[in-house]
Amino acid sequence: MKTLFLKNMLPAGVIALAVSGAFFTTSMQNAPKNNAGLRFGYNAIAGKCGNIEVNCDDVPSDDMCHISGTTGPLAYDKQAGNNCVNALWHREE
């Protein structure tokens, strides 16, 4: 009796687990991304912010945020008084 019950119910349990996993995966793809640290980075000219802006992050990571890809001048956070003194980090996708 136990083996008959196990043979009949095990496939139903596996199917239920697979369907719930598929719904969970789909719902996580639609979840909003955490954009708390995202900032625009600007080029610094003599401590003042320039007019080139790039997407950066204020959360430390392995790479600094650059104006032109992975090389070139660093991108800085625009502070009050148009001052650019705090370097930003590369945005992790």
CSV table of C-alpha atoms in Angstrom, one decimal, residues 3 5 14 18 40 57 61 65 67 78 81:
chain,number,residue,atom,x,y,z
A,3,THR,CA,4.7,1.7,-2.4
A,5,PHE,CA,0.9,5.5,-2.7
A,14,VAL,CA,7.5,16.7,-8.6
A,18,ALA,CA,8.4,22.3,-10.9
A,40,PHE,CA,25.2,60.4,-12.3
A,57,ASP,CA,27.0,54.0,-8.3
A,61,SER,CA,32.8,47.8,-6.0
A,65,CYS,CA,33.5,54.7,-12.6
A,67,ILE,CA,33.8,58.8,-18.1
A,78,LYS,CA,28.2,66.5,-8.0
A,81,GLY,CA,28.2,74.4,-5.3
